[in-house]
Structures are given as structure tokens and as C-alpha cells.
Coordinates of C-alpha atoms in Angstrom, one line a residue:
X3 CA 91.8 88.7 -16.1
X4 CA 90.9 91.9 -14.4
X5 CA 93.2 93.9 -12.2
X6 CA 91.5 92.9 -9.0
X7 CA 91.6 89.3 -10.1
X8 CA 95.3 89.6 -10.6
X9 CA 95.7 91.2 -7.2
X10 CA 93.7 88.5 -5.5
X11 CA 95.7 85.7 -7.1
X12 CA 99.1 87.6 -6.1
X13 CA 97.8 87.8 -2.6
X14 CA 96.9 84.0 -2.5
X15 CA 100.5 83.3 -3.9
X16 CA 102.1 85.6 -1.4
X17 CA 100.2 83.8 1.5
X18 CA 101.2 80.5 0.1
X19 CA 104.8 81.5 0.0
X20 CA 104.7 82.8 3.7
X21 CA 102.9 79.5 4.7
X22 CA 105.7 77.5 3.0
X23 CA 108.3 79.7 4.5
X24 CA 107.1 78.7 8.1
X25 CA 106.7 75.0 7.1
X26 CA 110.3 74.6 5.8
X27 CA 111.9 76.7 8.5
X28 CA 113.0 79.8 6.4
X29 CA 110.8 82.0 8.7
X30 CA 111.5 81.4 12.4
X31 CA 113.7 78.3 11.8
X32 CA 114.2 77.7 15.5
X33 CA 110.6 77.6 16.6
X34 CA 108.2 74.8 16.4
X35 CA 105.6 75.1 13.6
X36 CA 102.1 75.9 14.0
X37 CA 99.7 73.4 12.4
X38 CA 97.7 76.3 10.9
X39 CA 100.7 77.1 8.6
X40 CA 100.5 73.7 7.0
X41 CA 96.8 74.2 6.3
X42 CA 97.5 77.6 4.8
X43 CA 100.3 76.5 2.7
X44 CA 98.5 73.5 1.4
X45 CA 95.3 75.2 0.7
X46 CA 96.7 78.2 -1.2
X47 CA 98.9 75.7 -3.2
X48 CA 95.9 73.6 -4.2
X49 CA 93.8 76.6 -5.2
X50 CA 96.6 78.0 -7.5
X51 CA 97.4 74.6 -8.9
X52 CA 93.7 74.0 -9.8
X53 CA 93.1 77.6 -11.3
X54 CA 96.3 77.6 -13.3
X55 CA 97.8 74.3 -13.8
X56 CA 94.4 72.4 -14.0
X57 CA 93.1 74.9 -16.5
X58 CA 96.3 74.5 -18.6
X59 CA 95.9 70.8 -18.6
X60 CA 92.0 71.1 -19.6
X61 CA 92.5 73.7 -22.3
X62 CA 95.9 73.2 -23.8
X63 CA 96.7 69.6 -23.2
X64 CA 93.4 67.7 -23.4
X65 CA 91.4 70.4 -25.3
X66 CA 88.2 69.6 -23.4
X67 CA 85.2 70.6 -25.6
X68 CA 81.6 70.7 -24.5
X69 CA 80.5 70.3 -28.1
X70 CA 81.5 66.6 -28.0
X71 CA 78.9 64.3 -26.8
X72 CA 80.0 62.3 -23.9
X73 CA 79.3 58.5 -23.4
X74 CA 76.8 59.4 -20.7
X75 CA 74.6 60.8 -23.5
X76 CA 75.5 58.6 -26.4
X77 CA 75.2 55.4 -24.5
X78 CA 72.8 56.3 -21.8
X79 CA 71.1 53.3 -20.4
X80 CA 69.9 54.5 -17.0
X81 CA 72.2 51.9 -15.1
X82 CA 75.9 52.3 -16.1
X83 CA 75.7 55.3 -18.4
X84 CA 73.8 58.4 -17.5
X85 CA 74.6 62.2 -17.3
X86 CA 75.0 63.0 -13.5
X87 CA 74.7 66.4 -11.9
X88 CA 78.1 67.8 -11.6
X89 CA 77.9 68.1 -7.7
X90 CA 76.7 64.4 -7.5
X91 CA 79.5 63.5 -10.0
X92 CA 82.0 65.1 -7.7
X93 CA 80.7 63.4 -4.6
X94 CA 80.8 60.0 -6.4
X95 CA 84.2 60.4 -7.7
X96 CA 85.7 61.7 -4.3
X97 CA 84.0 58.9 -2.4
X98 CA 85.3 56.2 -4.7
X99 CA 89.0 57.4 -4.7
X100 CA 89.3 58.5 -1.1
X101 CA 90.0 55.4 0.7
X102 CA 92.2 55.0 3.9
X103 CA 95.4 55.5 2.0
X104 CA 95.6 59.2 2.5
X105 CA 94.8 58.6 6.3
X106 CA 97.4 56.0 7.1
X107 CA 100.2 56.6 4.6
X108 CA 101.1 60.1 5.9
X109 CA 100.8 59.1 9.5
X110 CA 103.3 56.2 9.0
X111 CA 105.5 58.4 7.0
X112 CA 105.7 60.8 9.9
X113 CA 108.4 58.6 11.3
X114 CA 110.7 60.6 9.0
X115 CA 109.4 64.0 10.4
X116 CA 106.6 66.0 9.1
X117 CA 108.5 68.1 6.3
X118 CA 109.4 65.4 3.8
X119 CA 105.9 63.8 3.9
X120 CA 104.2 67.2 3.6
X121 CA 106.2 68.4 0.7
X122 CA 105.7 65.1 -1.3
X123 CA 101.9 65.1 -0.4
X124 CA 101.3 68.7 -1.7
X125 CA 103.8 68.8 -4.6
X126 CA 103.3 65.2 -5.8
X127 CA 99.5 65.5 -5.9
X128 CA 99.5 68.6 -8.0
X129 CA 102.3 67.4 -10.5
X130 CA 101.6 63.7 -10.6
X131 CA 98.6 62.3 -8.8
X132 CA 96.0 64.8 -10.2
X133 CA 97.6 64.7 -13.6
X134 CA 97.2 60.9 -13.8
X135 CA 93.6 61.0 -12.6
X136 CA 92.5 63.7 -15.0
X137 CA 94.2 62.4 -18.1
X138 CA 93.1 58.9 -17.6
X139 CA 89.6 60.0 -16.9
X140 CA 89.4 62.1 -20.2
X141 CA 91.1 59.1 -22.0
X142 CA 88.5 56.8 -20.8
X143 CA 85.7 59.2 -21.4
X144 CA 86.7 59.5 -25.0
X145 CA 86.8 55.7 -25.4
X146 CA 83.3 54.9 -24.3
X147 CA 84.2 54.5 -20.6
X148 CA 86.8 51.7 -21.1
X149 CA 88.7 50.4 -18.2
X150 CA 92.5 50.8 -17.8
X151 CA 93.4 47.3 -18.8
X152 CA 91.2 47.7 -21.8
X153 CA 92.8 51.0 -22.8
X154 CA 96.3 49.5 -22.2
X155 CA 95.5 46.5 -24.5
X156 CA 93.9 48.7 -27.2
X157 CA 96.6 51.4 -27.2
X158 CA 99.8 49.5 -26.2
X159 CA 99.1 45.9 -27.1
X160 CA 98.5 42.5 -25.3
X161 CA 101.8 42.6 -23.4
X162 CA 101.1 45.8 -21.4
X163 CA 97.4 44.9 -21.3
X164 CA 98.1 41.5 -19.5
X165 CA 100.7 43.2 -17.3
X166 CA 98.0 45.8 -16.3
X167 CA 95.5 43.2 -15.5
X168 CA 98.0 41.3 -13.2
X169 CA 99.3 44.6 -11.6
X170 CA 95.7 45.7 -10.9
X171 CA 94.9 42.4 -9.1
X172 CA 98.2 42.5 -7.1
X173 CA 97.7 46.0 -5.8
X174 CA 94.1 45.4 -4.8
X175 CA 95.1 42.2 -2.9
X176 CA 98.0 43.9 -1.1
X177 CA 96.0 47.0 -0.5
X178 CA 93.3 45.2 1.1
X179 CA 95.8 43.4 3.5
X180 CA 97.4 46.7 4.5
X181 CA 94.2 48.3 5.2
X182 CA 92.7 45.3 6.9
X183 CA 95.8 45.1 9.1
X184 CA 95.4 48.7 10.2
X185 CA 91.6 47.8 11.2
X186 CA 92.8 44.6 13.2
X187 CA 95.5 46.5 15.1
X188 CA 93.0 49.2 16.0
X189 CA 90.2 46.9 17.2
X190 CA 91.8 44.0 18.9
X191 CA 90.9 43.9 22.6
X192 CA 88.7 47.0 22.0
X193 CA 85.2 46.0 22.9
X194 CA 83.7 49.6 22.4
X195 CA 85.3 49.8 18.9
X196 CA 84.5 46.2 17.8
X197 CA 80.9 46.6 18.8
X198 CA 80.4 49.9 17.1
X199 CA 82.0 48.6 13.9
X200 CA 79.9 45.4 13.8
X201 CA 76.8 47.5 14.1
X202 CA 77.5 49.5 11.1
X203 CA 76.9 46.3 9.0
X204 CA 73.2 45.8 10.0
X205 CA 72.7 49.6 9.8
X206 CA 74.0 49.6 6.2
X207 CA 71.8 46.5 5.3
X208 CA 68.8 48.3 7.0
X209 CA 69.5 51.5 4.9
X210 CA 69.7 49.4 1.7
X211 CA 66.3 47.8 2.5
X212 CA 64.6 50.9 3.5
X213 CA 65.7 52.7 0.3
X214 CA 64.9 49.7 -2.0
X215 CA 61.9 48.0 -0.4
X216 CA 60.3 50.1 2.3
X217 CA 60.5 53.8 1.1
X218 CA 61.8 53.8 -2.3
X219 CA 63.5 57.1 -3.2
X220 CA 63.3 58.6 0.3
X221 CA 67.1 59.4 0.4
X222 CA 66.7 62.2 3.0
X223 CA 64.8 59.8 5.5
X224 CA 67.4 57.1 5.0
X225 CA 70.2 59.5 5.6
X226 CA 68.9 60.8 8.9
X227 CA 68.1 57.4 10.1
X228 CA 71.5 56.0 9.2
X229 CA 73.4 58.8 10.8
X230 CA 71.3 58.6 14.0
X231 CA 72.0 54.9 14.3
X232 CA 75.6 55.5 13.9
X233 CA 75.6 58.0 16.7
X234 CA 73.5 55.7 18.9
X235 CA 76.1 52.7 18.3
X236 CA 78.9 54.8 19.5
X237 CA 77.0 55.8 22.6
X238 CA 75.7 52.3 23.4
X239 CA 79.2 50.9 22.7
X240 CA 80.6 52.4 25.8
X241 CA 77.9 50.9 28.0
X242 CA 78.5 47.4 26.2
X243 CA 82.4 47.7 26.9
X244 CA 81.7 48.4 30.6
X245 CA 79.2 45.6 31.0
X246 CA 79.4 41.8 31.2
X247 CA 78.8 41.7 27.4
X248 CA 82.3 43.1 26.8
X249 CA 84.1 39.8 26.6
X250 CA 81.9 38.9 23.6
X251 CA 83.7 41.7 21.7
X252 CA 87.2 41.5 23.0
X253 CA 88.6 39.7 20.0
X254 CA 92.1 38.7 19.3
X255 CA 93.9 39.5 16.0
X256 CA 93.2 36.1 14.3
X257 CA 89.5 36.4 15.1
X258 CA 89.3 39.9 13.8
X259 CA 91.2 39.0 10.6
X260 CA 88.9 36.2 9.5
X261 CA 85.9 38.1 10.6
X262 CA 87.0 40.8 8.3
X263 CA 87.6 38.3 5.5
X264 CA 84.1 37.1 6.0
X265 CA 82.7 40.5 5.8
X266 CA 84.7 41.1 2.5
X267 CA 83.3 37.8 1.1
X268 CA 79.7 38.8 1.8
X269 CA 80.2 42.3 0.3
X270 CA 81.7 40.6 -2.7
X271 CA 78.8 38.3 -3.4
X272 CA 75.8 40.1 -2.2
X273 CA 73.9 42.7 -4.4
X274 CA 75.7 46.0 -4.2
X275 CA 72.4 47.8 -2.9
X276 CA 72.1 45.7 0.2
X277 CA 75.5 46.5 1.8
X278 CA 78.2 48.1 -0.4
X279 CA 76.2 51.2 -1.7
X280 CA 74.7 52.3 1.6
X281 CA 78.0 52.0 3.4
X282 CA 79.6 54.1 0.6
X283 CA 76.9 56.7 1.1
X284 CA 77.4 56.9 4.8
X285 CA 81.1 57.1 4.2
X286 CA 80.7 60.1 2.0
X287 CA 79.1 62.1 4.7
X288 CA 81.7 60.9 7.3
X289 CA 84.5 61.8 5.0
X290 CA 83.8 65.3 4.0
X291 CA 82.2 66.1 7.4
X292 CA 84.9 65.0 9.6
X293 CA 87.8 66.4 7.4
X294 CA 86.1 69.8 7.4
X295 CA 85.6 69.7 11.2
X296 CA 89.4 68.7 11.6
X297 CA 90.5 71.6 9.4
X298 CA 88.3 74.1 11.3
X299 CA 89.7 72.6 14.6
X300 CA 93.3 73.2 13.3
X301 CA 92.4 76.8 12.2
X302 CA 90.6 77.6 15.5
X303 CA 93.2 75.8 18.0
X304 CA 96.3 76.6 15.9
X305 CA 98.1 73.5 17.6
X306 CA 101.8 73.3 17.7
X307 CA 103.4 70.5 15.6
X308 CA 105.5 68.3 18.2
X309 CA 107.2 66.2 15.5
X310 CA 110.5 67.7 14.2
X311 CA 110.9 68.6 10.5
X312 CA 113.1 65.5 10.1
X313 CA 114.1 62.8 12.3
X314 CA 117.2 60.3 12.6
X315 CA 115.2 57.7 10.7
X316 CA 115.7 59.5 7.3
X317 CA 119.1 57.5 7.2
X318 CA 117.1 54.3 7.8
X319 CA 116.5 51.8 10.6
X320 CA 113.2 53.3 11.5
X321 CA 110.9 51.3 13.9
X322 CA 107.8 51.7 11.8
X323 CA 108.8 51.6 8.2
X324 CA 112.3 50.0 7.2
X325 CA 114.7 51.7 5.0
X326 CA 115.9 55.3 4.1
X327 CA 113.8 58.3 3.3
X328 CA 114.3 57.5 -0.5
X329 CA 112.4 55.5 -1.6
X330 CA 110.4 54.4 1.5
X331 CA 108.8 57.9 2.2
X332 CA 107.2 57.9 -1.3
X333 CA 105.8 54.3 -1.3
X334 CA 104.6 54.7 2.3
X335 CA 102.6 57.9 1.5
X336 CA 101.3 56.2 -1.5
X337 CA 97.7 57.5 -2.1
X338 CA 98.3 60.9 -0.5
X339 CA 100.3 62.0 -3.6
X340 CA 99.7 59.6 -6.3
X341 CA 97.7 56.5 -6.4
X342 CA 97.5 53.9 -9.2
X343 CA 94.2 52.7 -7.6
X344 CA 92.6 56.0 -8.7
X345 CA 93.2 55.2 -12.4
X346 CA 90.7 52.3 -11.9
X347 CA 88.0 54.8 -10.8
X348 CA 89.0 57.2 -13.5
X349 CA 88.5 54.6 -16.0
X350 CA 85.5 52.9 -14.1
X351 CA 82.2 54.5 -13.2
X352 CA 83.2 58.2 -13.4
X353 CA 83.7 58.5 -17.2
X354 CA 80.2 57.0 -17.8
X355 CA 78.6 59.8 -15.7
X356 CA 80.1 62.9 -17.1
X357 CA 77.5 65.2 -18.8
X358 CA 79.8 67.7 -20.3
X359 CA 83.5 67.3 -21.2
X360 CA 84.5 70.3 -19.2
X361 CA 83.3 68.6 -16.1
X362 CA 86.2 66.1 -16.4
X363 CA 88.3 68.5 -14.3
X364 CA 86.7 66.7 -11.4
X365 CA 89.6 64.2 -11.9
X366 CA 92.1 67.0 -11.1
X367 CA 90.1 68.6 -8.2
X368 CA 89.1 65.5 -6.4
X369 CA 92.7 64.3 -6.1
X370 CA 93.8 67.7 -4.6
X371 CA 91.0 67.2 -1.9
X372 CA 92.3 63.8 -1.2
X373 CA 95.8 65.3 -0.8
X374 CA 94.4 67.8 1.7
X375 CA 93.0 64.8 3.7
X376 CA 96.6 63.5 3.8
X377 CA 97.8 66.8 5.1
X378 CA 95.2 66.9 7.9
X379 CA 96.0 63.3 8.8
X380 CA 99.8 64.2 8.9
X381 CA 99.0 67.2 11.2
X382 CA 96.9 65.1 13.5
X383 CA 99.5 62.5 14.0
X384 CA 102.3 65.0 14.4
X385 CA 100.6 66.9 17.3
X386 CA 101.7 63.8 19.4
X387 CA 104.9 63.9 21.3
X388 CA 107.4 61.8 19.1
X389 CA 107.9 59.3 21.9
X390 CA 104.2 58.8 22.2
X391 CA 103.8 58.5 18.5
X392 CA 106.3 55.8 18.2
X393 CA 104.9 54.1 21.5
X394 CA 101.6 53.7 19.6
X395 CA 102.9 52.7 16.3
X396 CA 105.6 50.1 17.5
X397 CA 105.9 47.4 20.0
X398 CA 109.0 49.0 21.7
X399 CA 109.1 49.5 25.3
X400 CA 109.4 52.9 26.8
X401 CA 112.9 52.2 28.1
X402 CA 114.0 51.3 24.5
X403 CA 112.4 54.5 23.0
X404 CA 114.1 56.6 25.6
X405 CA 117.5 55.2 24.7
X406 CA 116.8 56.0 21.0
X407 CA 116.3 59.7 22.1
X408 CA 112.3 59.5 21.9
X409 CA 111.0 59.4 25.6
X410 CA 107.3 58.9 26.1
X411 CA 105.4 61.7 27.8
X412 CA 101.7 61.2 27.8
X413 CA 101.0 57.6 26.6
X414 CA 99.5 56.5 29.9
X415 CA 97.4 59.7 30.1
X416 CA 96.3 59.3 26.6
X417 CA 95.2 55.6 27.3
X418 CA 93.3 56.8 30.4
X419 CA 91.5 59.6 28.5
X420 CA 90.3 57.2 25.6
X421 CA 89.6 54.2 27.9
X422 CA 91.8 52.0 25.7
X423 CA 95.4 50.9 26.0
X424 CA 96.8 52.7 22.9
X425 CA 100.5 51.6 23.2
X426 CA 101.7 48.9 20.8
X427 CA 99.1 49.3 18.1
X428 CA 101.0 49.9 14.8
X429 CA 99.2 50.6 11.5
X430 CA 98.6 54.4 11.8
X431 CA 94.9 54.1 12.7
X432 CA 95.3 54.4 16.4
X433 CA 97.7 57.4 16.4
X434 CA 95.6 59.2 14.0
X435 CA 92.5 58.6 16.0
X436 CA 94.2 59.8 19.2
X437 CA 95.4 63.0 17.3
X438 CA 91.9 63.5 15.9
X439 CA 90.3 63.0 19.3
X440 CA 92.7 65.4 20.9
X441 CA 91.7 68.2 18.3
X442 CA 87.9 67.6 18.8
X443 CA 88.0 67.4 22.5
X444 CA 89.9 70.7 22.5
X445 CA 87.1 72.5 20.7
X446 CA 84.8 74.6 22.9
X447 CA 82.2 72.6 24.8
X448 CA 83.8 69.3 24.0
X449 CA 86.2 68.8 27.0
X450 CA 85.7 65.5 28.8
X451 CA 84.5 63.7 25.7
X452 CA 87.9 62.5 24.4
X453 CA 87.0 58.8 24.8
X454 CA 83.8 59.3 22.6
X455 CA 85.8 61.2 20.0
X456 CA 88.4 58.5 19.9
X457 CA 85.8 55.8 19.1
X458 CA 84.2 58.1 16.6
X459 CA 87.6 58.6 14.9
X460 CA 88.1 54.8 14.8
X461 CA 84.6 54.5 13.4
X462 CA 85.5 57.2 10.9
X463 CA 88.7 55.4 9.7
X464 CA 87.0 52.2 9.6
X465 CA 84.2 53.4 7.4
X466 CA 87.0 54.6 5.1
X467 CA 88.8 51.2 5.3
X468 CA 85.7 49.0 5.0
X469 CA 84.5 51.0 2.0
X470 CA 87.7 50.1 0.3
X471 CA 87.6 46.4 1.5
X472 CA 84.1 45.8 0.2
X473 CA 84.5 47.5 -3.1
X474 CA 88.3 46.3 -3.5
X475 CA 87.1 42.7 -2.9
X476 CA 84.5 43.0 -5.5
X477 CA 86.9 44.5 -8.0
X478 CA 89.4 41.9 -7.3
X479 CA 86.8 39.1 -7.9
X480 CA 86.0 40.6 -11.3
X481 CA 89.8 40.6 -12.2
X482 CA 90.1 37.0 -11.0
X483 CA 87.1 36.0 -13.1
X484 CA 88.4 37.9 -16.1
X485 CA 91.9 36.4 -15.9
X486 CA 90.5 32.8 -15.1
X487 CA 88.0 33.2 -18.1
X488 CA 91.0 33.0 -20.5
X489 CA 91.5 29.5 -19.3
X490 CA 87.9 28.4 -18.5
X491 CA 85.2 30.6 -20.5
X492 CA 82.4 30.3 -17.9
X493 CA 84.4 32.2 -15.4
X494 CA 84.0 35.3 -17.3
X495 CA 80.4 35.4 -16.4
X496 CA 80.3 37.6 -13.4
X497 CA 76.9 36.2 -12.4
X498 CA 78.0 32.5 -12.6
X499 CA 77.7 31.5 -9.0
X500 CA 80.5 28.9 -8.9
X501 CA 82.7 31.5 -10.3
X502 CA 81.5 34.2 -7.9
X503 CA 82.1 32.1 -5.0
X504 CA 85.4 30.6 -5.9
X505 CA 86.9 33.9 -7.0
X506 CA 85.7 35.6 -3.8
X507 CA 87.1 33.0 -1.6
X508 CA 90.4 33.2 -3.4
X509 CA 90.6 36.9 -3.0
X510 CA 89.7 37.1 0.7
X511 CA 91.8 34.1 1.4
X512 CA 94.9 35.9 -0.2
X513 CA 94.6 39.1 1.7
X514 CA 93.6 37.4 4.9
X515 CA 96.7 35.1 4.7
X516 CA 98.9 38.3 4.2
X517 CA 97.3 40.1 7.2
X518 CA 97.8 36.9 9.3
X519 CA 101.4 36.4 8.5
X520 CA 102.7 39.9 8.0
X521 CA 103.1 43.2 9.7
X522 CA 102.7 46.8 8.8
X523 CA 106.3 47.1 8.2
X524 CA 106.1 44.4 5.5
X525 CA 102.6 44.8 4.1
X526 CA 102.4 48.7 3.7
X527 CA 105.6 49.1 1.8
X528 CA 104.5 46.3 -0.5
X529 CA 101.2 48.0 -1.0
X530 CA 103.1 51.3 -1.7
X531 CA 105.4 49.8 -4.3
X532 CA 102.5 48.0 -6.1
X533 CA 100.4 51.2 -6.0
X534 CA 103.2 53.3 -7.4
X535 CA 103.7 50.7 -10.1
X536 CA 100.1 51.1 -11.2
X537 CA 100.5 54.8 -11.0
X538 CA 103.6 54.6 -13.5
X539 CA 101.6 52.3 -15.6
X540 CA 98.7 54.8 -15.8
X541 CA 101.2 57.6 -16.7
X542 CA 102.6 55.2 -19.5
X543 CA 99.1 55.0 -20.9
X544 CA 98.6 58.6 -20.5
X545 CA 101.8 59.5 -22.3
X546 CA 100.6 57.2 -25.1
X547 CA 97.2 58.9 -25.3
X548 CA 99.1 62.3 -25.6
X549 CA 101.3 61.0 -28.5
X550 CA 98.3 59.7 -30.3
X551 CA 96.7 63.2 -29.9
X552 CA 99.7 64.8 -31.6
X553 CA 100.5 66.6 -28.2
X554 CA 104.3 65.6 -28.2
X555 CA 105.1 69.3 -27.0
X556 CA 103.3 68.5 -23.9
X557 CA 104.7 65.0 -23.0
X558 CA 106.6 66.5 -20.1
X559 CA 103.3 66.6 -18.2
X560 CA 103.3 62.9 -17.9
X561 CA 106.8 61.8 -18.6
X562 CA 108.5 63.7 -15.7
X563 CA 106.3 62.2 -13.0
X564 CA 106.3 58.8 -14.9
X565 CA 110.1 58.6 -14.6
X566 CA 110.2 59.8 -11.0
X567 CA 107.5 57.3 -9.9
X568 CA 109.2 54.7 -12.0
X569 CA 112.5 55.2 -10.2
X570 CA 110.7 55.1 -6.9
X571 CA 109.1 51.9 -7.7
X572 CA 112.2 49.9 -8.9
X573 CA 114.3 51.3 -6.0
X574 CA 111.7 50.5 -3.5
X575 CA 111.2 47.0 -4.9
X576 CA 115.0 46.4 -4.8
X577 CA 115.3 47.5 -1.1
X578 CA 112.3 45.4 -0.2
X579 CA 113.6 42.5 -2.0
X580 CA 116.9 42.8 -0.1
X581 CA 115.1 43.0 3.2
X582 CA 112.8 40.0 2.6
X583 CA 115.6 37.7 1.2
X584 CA 117.7 38.4 4.2
X585 CA 115.0 37.8 6.5
X586 CA 113.9 34.6 4.7
X587 CA 117.4 33.3 5.0
X588 CA 117.8 34.1 8.7
X589 CA 114.2 33.0 9.8
X590 CA 112.9 29.5 10.4
X591 CA 109.7 27.5 9.4
X592 CA 106.6 29.6 8.7
X593 CA 108.4 33.0 9.0
X594 CA 110.9 32.0 6.3
X595 CA 108.0 30.9 4.0
X596 CA 106.3 34.2 4.6
X597 CA 109.3 36.3 3.8
X598 CA 110.0 34.1 0.6
X599 CA 106.4 34.8 -0.5
X600 CA 106.8 38.5 0.0
X601 CA 110.0 38.4 -1.8
X602 CA 108.4 36.7 -4.7
X603 CA 105.5 39.2 -4.9
X604 CA 107.9 42.2 -4.8
X605 CA 109.8 40.5 -7.5
X606 CA 106.7 40.2 -9.6
X607 CA 106.2 44.0 -9.1
X608 CA 109.6 44.8 -10.4
X609 CA 109.1 42.4 -13.4
X610 CA 105.8 44.0 -14.2
X611 CA 107.4 47.5 -14.0
X612 CA 110.2 46.5 -16.5
X613 CA 107.7 44.9 -18.8
X614 CA 105.5 48.1 -19.0
X615 CA 108.4 50.5 -19.2
X616 CA 110.2 48.5 -22.0
X617 CA 107.1 47.8 -24.1
X618 CA 105.8 51.4 -23.7
X619 CA 109.2 52.8 -24.7
X620 CA 109.4 50.5 -27.9
X621 CA 105.9 51.7 -28.9
X622 CA 106.9 55.3 -28.2
X623 CA 110.0 54.9 -30.3
X624 CA 108.1 53.7 -33.2
X625 CA 105.6 56.5 -33.1
X626 CA 108.0 59.4 -32.5
X627 CA 111.2 58.2 -34.5
X628 CA 109.9 55.9 -37.2
X629 CA 106.6 57.9 -37.7
X630 CA 104.5 54.7 -37.4
X631 CA 100.7 55.3 -37.8
X632 CA 98.9 56.7 -34.8
X633 CA 96.0 54.3 -34.6
X634 CA 93.9 55.6 -31.8
X635 CA 90.8 53.9 -30.3
X636 CA 89.4 57.4 -29.4
X637 CA 85.8 57.7 -30.3
X638 CA 84.9 60.8 -32.2
X639 CA 81.1 61.3 -32.9
X640 CA 79.2 64.1 -34.4
X641 CA 79.5 66.3 -37.3
X642 CA 80.8 69.8 -37.5
X643 CA 83.2 69.2 -34.5
X644 CA 86.7 70.7 -35.1
X645 CA 89.5 69.5 -32.8
X646 CA 91.4 70.9 -31.0
X647 CA 88.9 73.2 -29.7
X648 CA 89.1 76.6 -28.0
X649 CA 88.2 77.6 -24.3
X650 CA 85.8 75.4 -22.6
X651 CA 86.2 75.9 -18.9

């Protein structure tokens, strides 16, 4: 490294330190924090982490070697396996992992103040989430693109393999319920938003037909048409909301819930090119473009963070998320720092597309970018006055909030500006949309357009969420068929229509029931706990991979975050179990049944966590202490390749 490079990196490190000094209160501790410092601190930290820790993982821990032929070349079939351009690879991987979790989790966790959430989002992603994504991606790539349950079964045995399959199914169903509930709370009695979201379905179908049937290969034309129709839908939506047609789109929660379930069912059974793929494509443009615009808005406007560093709810009794800072902060933020769901992508399509092993660092870098999405979402939510933030995300009255020390300030004004009553809409989506609209409408030339920006922000969030719902429902359907196929063989055939329809109905019925009977205070912590369980499981598998690579000196890379996430999961499950059991005993009728079901699901999470930890520890003891043979399923092909290799990236 040259002298100027060293000076440059020292400068970035110094700026990072100054940024963190402002955020944590070492510099100007009695002043409110400017949102710009959160962007500076996070950005510099990510750049340093990618350059140094990411390179350490690639070169020293996993020994990426471009001389090894990847499955994309060895197994190329033009459909599932093919070497993708590195930029397309990054776009695909980021679009696949970046669901609504980093948008909603940090917003809900702002209940505890902005500082704890910010620190966990940034540090957790660098040391845990990105590490999990990267190592699982390399492990899958070197095993012909095997899925996480298949790797678990092959490397750790049938017990952990079965636990993995059940855990994956559980997390997908609960995740879909949590994300779906956020959409329902954002769109009920919102004709403008409901109309706009409905219109995205025929737009996506038209895009699919246009590319496959009318103008094959004309991606540019399809993109321009799709984006133009989206903008038109937002503009026309306001006219519809102010006309006699509005009553057709003023849906209640029940109608929205089962309409969402019907959409998930269609997305699960229709060919992917008709609905799922074009919606994902649109979503990618929206994700990257909007987040970039938000970051620019924060830099240009340098807004003040109104939320304090910590609130009284760190000790518990919060109105949005029950429980104390530990463990509820961590299981609430979920995907923003570490996401077990990512391990499904890292062992899914991405390892089948990597042309050179050195490109596998996409697993580390994409997670850092998703974490940055979480930081931007946190900033947008924390720009609101704390009382207004709580008024949006709870059903508490203004008087109650004032007695708690959080008086509302601009909630009526905000409702007038966005032309929708935003109070009493929990789930994080609405408060985030209001914060985003405030930033956008404050940019030069944008004043007076806050209502449009609000609906645009809801559309942006809904595209995030619906992308997860359609892909997640299909993944869950595959899992149901795979597990059911152990009892009845024809179910394993993913194109067998009775199995397709039956499994899809089961999945949408499960998460639709959870939405209809739950609340964000119960569903989201369940999702977070399940997600962290899968993250812990992925880190268990990553630890086993390192052991079988004779990398015992680097086990701390996965063991430390695995232990921390494991403690979070078990502590969170215990707290939730106590809450649900106490509510089940005190409630009557259907509410008691709902709480009992929730308690059972959380108990299942805890049991799966203990099974995975116990079985993994037993295997590690045999490998490390009793020196049992390290039988790896890693595929090594090609002559003259010597591992470990030298520098590759």
C-alpha cells in the first residue's frame, strides 16, 4: 500500500471516528444530533470494513481462488447455472436479500432511541450479518450451489438438516405475516394507496408479457414503460381517491388481509416470468434509486434527529415492542444487522451465477448496503417528534402519550399534508413513509408535493414487501412440498398441480391467519426471533465449514457472532413465551387461542435452537477433540490447483 493510500485510509478512519463521536455524544453531548453524522459514520465504517475485514475473510479465511472453476461454468445449463456479469450478479443478490426487514425493523426499534439501533445495525452487519452471508455463499458455491438445508444435512447430519428445514419454513411464514401486517396497516381506508398498489399487479403482468411475448429481449423498452406506468398510477390514484370511485378502494383490514393472501397464492402458482420476475425487476430500480435519493436528501438538508439517543422504554413497557432493550432491540431490527433469510439466497440462486470465486465478496458487500438501507430508514423515522412517532405507531390517544412524557406536536398537520389520517397505523411503514416524504418535499422545488411523496414512499415500501411476499410464498410452498414429500412422494414434484395448489393454500392460510389474529407487537418479535435462529443456524454451518477446511485458528470469525445471536434468540424466546402464556391465561375465547398458538410457535423456535446448538457442538467436539475424520462435501475440480491459494482479490 502506497503512502498516499495509507493517508487516504487514515483520513477515512478519522472521519469515521468524528462521526461516531457526534452520534454517541462524545462530541457536543448536549446538542441534538444532525442526521448527516449518522450517514458519515455508517458510510465510513462500511468502506473500512469492506476494504479490510472483507478482504481478510476472502484471502485468509476462505482463500478465494480464481483458478477454481465455479458451478456457473462446470454446470452451465443456461437456466439455473450460468456465469453472470459481476454487476448483474450484485444487482440480483442485493434485490434478493433486501426485503422490507431493513426498512421496518429499525423504524420499530426507534422506540428505544436512535443510538442502540444505529450501533447494532452498523456493527452487527459488519461482524455478523455480512460474515454469515459471505461464508455461506462460498460454502454453497463450492458444493455445486447446494441449499442451506442440504448443506446442513450433508455436513452436520439428518438431525440438524431436518431442524433447518423446519426453521426455514417457520421463519418464512412468520416473516410474511409481519410484512403483510405492515402493508395492511398502511393501506386500510387509504383509497389512494390501495389503488396504486393494486395497479402494480397488472403493470407487472404487462411487463412480463411484453418481454416474453410481444418484444422479446427489449429490456430497455420494458423498463421505461413500467416506470412510466408506476408514476401514472400514483398521479391517477389521487384523482380516484377524491372521486366517487374512492369507496371501491376504502378497504378494511380483513379485506386487505385476504386480498393480500390471494395475491400471494397467485404469485406462488403462476409462472415466475408473469408476475414475480417483472415485479422484482421494478423493485430493484425503486430500492437503489430511492435509497440513493434519501441519502442525498440527508446530506443536502442535514436534518436534526428529534428522537433522543435512548428513551425510557429501554427498561421495558414500550408501547410498540414489548420487553427490554435486550433482547428485543436485536430481534426487532432483525434483517438490518443479521438475517437468517439471507442464507437462503446465499445458498440459492447467487452461488449458481458466480463466474469467478473472487466475485463471491458480493455476499459481504451487499449486506453492508442493506445495512445502510436500515440506517437511512432509522434516520427518516427519527426525524419525527417522538410523540408524533408514537402516535403513528400505536393506538394510544394524544392525552395518554402526553402523560407518558411524549406529547404530540404535528400529527394533525402531517395528516393534512399527506391527505391521510396517519395516526394509529402501527407497523413502521406509515411513520417511515411520513419521514421519507418530509425529506423529499424539503428538497429544492419539491415543496407542496408531500402528499405525492407520501404515496410514493408507500409504493416504494409495498414493492419491497410484495417482492418478499411473492418470492417467500413460493419458497415456503417448495418447503411444504419437500417436507410433505417424505410422507407422500408425489408432493416432492414441484410441478404436480394438486401439490402446488394445496401447499400454496396452506402457506397463505397460515400467514393470513397470523395477520388476522395478531398485531405488530406479537408478530414482529416472533419473526425477529425466528430470523435470528436461522442466522445462528447458518453461523453453525459456517463454523463446521471452517473446521472442515482446517481453519480452526479463524473459528472466532463465526463462533463469536453465533454465540451472541444464540443468546439473543434464546433470551428473546423466553421473554416472548412468558408474555404469550400470561396473555393466554388472562384472555378469553379466540384471543386466548391466538396467544396459545403464538406461545407454541415460540416454543418451537427455542427447541429448534437447542437442537441445532447441541447437535453442532457434539459434532465439533468429535472433530476438534477426538480428531474424527473431516469428511467434507466440498467439490474440488481441476488438476494443478493447490489450496490454500494466494491473493485473489
